[in-house]
Coordinates of C-alpha atoms and ligand atoms in Angstrom, one line a residue:
M1 CA 0.2 -0.1 0.3
N2 CA 3.0 2.4 0.5
N3 CA 2.9 3.4 -3.0
T4 CA 0.2 4.8 -3.2
R5 CA 0.1 7.9 -5.1
I6 CA -1.6 11.1 -4.2
S7 CA -3.5 13.4 -6.6
P8 CA -4.8 16.1 -5.1
S9 CA -7.9 18.2 -6.8
L10 CA -6.9 21.5 -8.8
L11 CA -11.2 22.1 -8.6
A12 CA -11.3 22.5 -4.7
A13 CA -7.9 24.8 -4.5
D14 CA -8.6 29.1 -3.9
F15 CA -8.1 30.4 -7.7
T16 CA -7.6 33.9 -6.3
R17 CA -3.9 32.6 -5.2
L18 CA -3.5 29.2 -7.7
G19 CA 0.3 29.4 -7.1
Q20 CA 0.1 29.5 -3.2
Q21 CA -2.4 26.6 -3.1
L22 CA -0.4 24.5 -5.3
Q23 CA 3.3 25.1 -3.2
L24 CA 0.9 23.6 -0.2
V25 CA 0.9 19.9 -2.4
A26 CA 3.9 20.3 -3.8
D27 CA 4.2 16.6 -1.5
A28 CA 1.7 14.3 -4.1
D29 CA 2.5 12.9 -7.3
L30 CA 0.1 14.1 -9.1
L31 CA -1.9 16.9 -10.0
H32 CA -5.7 16.1 -10.7
V33 CA -7.2 18.9 -12.8
D34 CA -10.7 18.3 -13.2
I35 CA -12.3 19.6 -16.8
M36 CA -15.8 20.1 -16.6
D37 CA -17.5 21.6 -20.1
G38 CA -21.5 21.9 -18.6
H39 CA -23.0 18.9 -20.9
F40 CA -21.3 15.9 -20.0
V41 CA -21.8 17.3 -16.1
P42 CA -24.2 19.8 -14.8
N43 CA -21.1 22.1 -13.9
I44 CA -18.5 24.1 -16.2
S45 CA -14.6 24.0 -14.5
F46 CA -12.2 25.3 -16.3
G47 CA -10.0 24.9 -19.4
P48 CA -6.9 24.3 -21.8
A49 CA -4.9 27.9 -20.3
V50 CA -5.9 27.4 -16.5
A51 CA -4.6 23.5 -16.7
A52 CA -1.7 25.1 -18.3
A53 CA -0.6 27.8 -15.5
A54 CA -1.4 25.5 -12.9
K55 CA 1.2 23.2 -14.7
A56 CA 4.1 25.8 -15.1
A57 CA 2.9 26.2 -11.5
C58 CA 3.8 23.2 -9.9
D59 CA 6.0 20.4 -10.9
L60 CA 3.5 17.6 -10.5
P61 CA 3.2 15.6 -13.4
L62 CA -0.6 16.1 -14.1
D63 CA -3.2 14.0 -13.8
I64 CA -6.4 15.0 -16.3
H65 CA -10.0 14.1 -16.0
L66 CA -11.4 15.6 -19.1
M67 CA -15.7 15.5 -17.8
I68 CA -16.4 16.9 -21.2
D69 CA -18.9 15.3 -23.8
N70 CA -17.2 14.5 -27.4
P71 CA -13.7 14.3 -26.0
D72 CA -11.9 13.2 -29.3
T73 CA -12.1 17.3 -30.0
F74 CA -10.0 18.0 -27.0
I75 CA -7.7 15.3 -27.3
D76 CA -4.7 17.1 -29.0
S77 CA -5.4 20.7 -26.6
F78 CA -5.1 18.6 -23.5
A79 CA -2.3 16.2 -24.9
A80 CA -0.2 19.7 -25.0
L81 CA 0.0 19.8 -21.9
E82 CA 2.3 16.7 -21.5
P83 CA 0.1 15.0 -18.7
E84 CA 1.0 11.9 -17.5
Y85 CA -1.9 11.1 -17.4
L86 CA -5.1 12.1 -19.9
T87 CA -8.6 10.4 -19.0
I88 CA -12.0 10.6 -21.1
H89 CA -15.6 9.4 -20.4
Y90 CA -16.9 5.8 -21.4
E91 CA -20.0 7.3 -21.0
A92 CA -19.0 10.4 -23.4
S93 CA -16.9 8.0 -25.1
P94 CA -19.1 5.7 -28.3
H95 CA -16.0 4.9 -30.0
L96 CA -13.7 4.3 -26.8
H97 CA -10.9 2.1 -29.1
R98 CA -10.7 5.3 -31.3
S99 CA -10.3 7.3 -28.2
L100 CA -7.8 5.7 -26.0
A101 CA -5.1 5.0 -28.8
A102 CA -5.3 8.8 -30.1
I103 CA -4.5 9.7 -25.9
R104 CA -1.8 6.9 -26.6
E105 CA -0.1 7.9 -30.1
H106 CA 0.9 11.5 -27.9
G107 CA 2.9 9.1 -26.0
L108 CA 0.7 9.7 -22.8
K109 CA -1.0 7.4 -20.7
A110 CA -5.1 6.8 -21.4
G111 CA -7.5 6.2 -18.9
V112 CA -10.9 6.0 -18.8
S113 CA -13.1 6.9 -16.3
L114 CA -16.0 5.4 -15.5
N115 CA -20.3 7.3 -13.2
P116 CA -20.9 5.3 -10.5
H117 CA -23.6 3.1 -12.3
T118 CA -21.3 2.0 -15.5
P119 CA -19.8 -1.7 -14.5
V120 CA -15.9 -1.8 -13.7
G121 CA -16.6 -5.5 -15.6
W122 CA -17.9 -3.6 -19.5
L123 CA -14.3 -2.1 -19.6
E124 CA -12.9 -6.1 -20.0
P125 CA -13.4 -5.8 -23.9
I126 CA -10.9 -2.7 -23.8
L127 CA -8.3 -3.7 -21.6
D128 CA -5.0 -4.1 -23.4
S129 CA -5.5 -0.2 -24.3
L130 CA -5.6 1.7 -21.3
D131 CA -3.5 2.2 -18.5
L132 CA -5.7 4.0 -15.9
I133 CA -9.0 2.8 -14.7
L134 CA -10.8 6.1 -12.7
I135 CA -13.4 4.5 -10.6
M136 CA -15.9 8.1 -9.3
S137 CA -17.2 7.0 -6.6
V138 CA -20.1 10.6 -6.8
N139 CA -21.7 11.3 -10.0
P140 CA -18.9 13.7 -12.0
G141 CA -19.8 17.0 -11.9
F142 CA -18.5 18.7 -8.7
G143 CA -16.5 18.6 -5.5
G144 CA -17.3 18.0 -2.0
Q145 CA -19.6 15.4 -2.2
T146 CA -20.6 12.2 -0.4
F147 CA -18.4 9.5 -1.4
I148 CA -20.9 6.1 -2.6
P149 CA -20.1 3.0 -0.7
H150 CA -21.0 1.0 -3.4
S151 CA -17.4 2.1 -5.3
Y152 CA -15.5 -0.6 -2.8
E153 CA -16.8 -3.1 -4.6
K154 CA -15.9 -1.6 -7.9
L155 CA -12.4 -1.2 -6.7
R156 CA -12.6 -4.9 -5.7
Q157 CA -13.6 -5.8 -8.8
A158 CA -11.2 -3.4 -10.9
R159 CA -8.5 -4.9 -9.3
Q160 CA -9.3 -8.4 -9.7
L161 CA -10.4 -7.5 -13.2
V162 CA -6.6 -5.8 -13.9
G163 CA -4.4 -9.0 -12.6
E164 CA -0.6 -8.5 -13.3
R165 CA -1.2 -6.0 -15.7
P166 CA -0.1 -2.5 -15.7
I167 CA -3.4 -0.7 -15.1
A168 CA -3.6 2.6 -12.3
I169 CA -7.0 2.2 -10.9
E170 CA -8.4 5.4 -9.4
V171 CA -10.0 6.2 -6.8
D172 CA -12.3 10.0 -7.4
G173 CA -14.6 11.5 -5.0
G174 CA -15.7 12.1 -0.9
V175 CA -12.2 10.6 -0.9
S176 CA -10.5 12.1 3.1
L177 CA -8.1 10.6 5.8
D178 CA -10.5 8.3 6.8
N179 CA -11.5 6.1 4.0
A180 CA -7.9 6.3 2.0
A181 CA -6.1 3.4 3.5
A182 CA -9.7 1.2 3.4
L183 CA -9.5 2.2 -0.6
A184 CA -6.0 1.8 -0.6
H185 CA -6.7 -1.9 0.8
A186 CA -9.9 -2.2 -1.6
G187 CA -7.3 -1.9 -4.8
A188 CA -7.0 1.9 -5.4
S189 CA -3.7 2.6 -6.6
I190 CA -4.2 6.8 -7.3
L191 CA -7.0 8.5 -4.5
V192 CA -7.9 12.0 -5.4
A193 CA -8.2 14.4 -3.0
G194 CA -9.9 17.4 -3.6
S195 CA -12.1 19.5 -0.3
A196 CA -10.3 16.8 1.9
I197 CA -6.9 18.7 1.1
F198 CA -7.4 22.2 -0.1
Q199 CA -9.7 22.8 3.0
A200 CA -7.4 20.8 5.2
S201 CA -5.9 24.0 7.6
D202 CA -2.5 22.7 6.5
P203 CA -2.8 20.8 3.0
Q204 CA 0.9 20.0 3.5
Q205 CA 0.3 18.1 6.9
Y206 CA -2.4 16.6 5.6
I207 CA -1.2 15.3 2.8
A208 CA 1.4 13.7 5.2
Q209 CA -1.1 12.2 7.4
M210 CA -2.1 10.4 4.1
R211 CA 0.8 8.9 3.5
K212 CA 1.4 7.9 7.0
T213 CA -2.0 6.2 7.4
L214 CA -1.3 4.3 3.9
S215 CA 1.9 3.1 4.9
A216 CA 0.5 1.9 8.5
Ligands
LIG301 C1 -15.7 15.3 -8.9 C2 -14.2 15.9 -9.7 C3 -13.9 15.9 -8.6 C4 -13.1 16.2 -8.0 C5 -13.0 16.0 -6.2 O1 -16.3 15.5 -10.7 O2 -14.2 14.7 -10.7 O3 -11.7 15.7 -9.2 O4 -13.1 17.6 -7.9 O5 -13.5 16.4 -4.7 P1 -13.7 16.1 -3.6 O6 -12.6 15.5 -3.3 O7 -14.4 17.5 -3.0 O8 -14.8 15.3 -3.7
LIG302 ZN1 -11.8 14.1 -11.2

């Protein structure tokens, strides 16, 4: 469990002082970047320009989560930011095999995110084309929502489905110190946490506590 990675979600940062906020999470492993279009999800976040500013203000590899319809039309824009992971939604991708190949053609790791109602098993035919499975543990669109308990079962299913393949399993939504260890135990190798980290009185200390609970 020691190598579980922590990916603070930029969505929960104070955008009036982005640079300072990113310094507070410099000890994390990745920076989770939520892109919302107001169509696929009922909220709009920010686009490539703000993601580029965040990249310039920290040294963390980007973990970009596209919650947008027609993600193919934005793969080039976000690939230009050279993220470690570029993740699209299963539900927004009628030609998933082609979309994932397009991401990998940029030399990036390709991720697929599943809404809470989407079965993990539906990824079985496409496992060789992906590098990350993102289990949404809330309905995508907003930070600060309550974790959906069935996500534990989906993490276990994902872990079993992946087997020995080098595919990361990420969980996103309602993650905090309280459930971090249990989520890693269920199979998560990347934990996304937005409000828990950025609303902590000391985000740096909060990340350190998360690491401690993960290695206990
Ligand atoms: C939700 C986003 C999440 C969100 C998590 O649609 O995909 O990444 O920022 O926020 P918290 O950790 O506050 O639930
Ligand atoms: Zn996200």
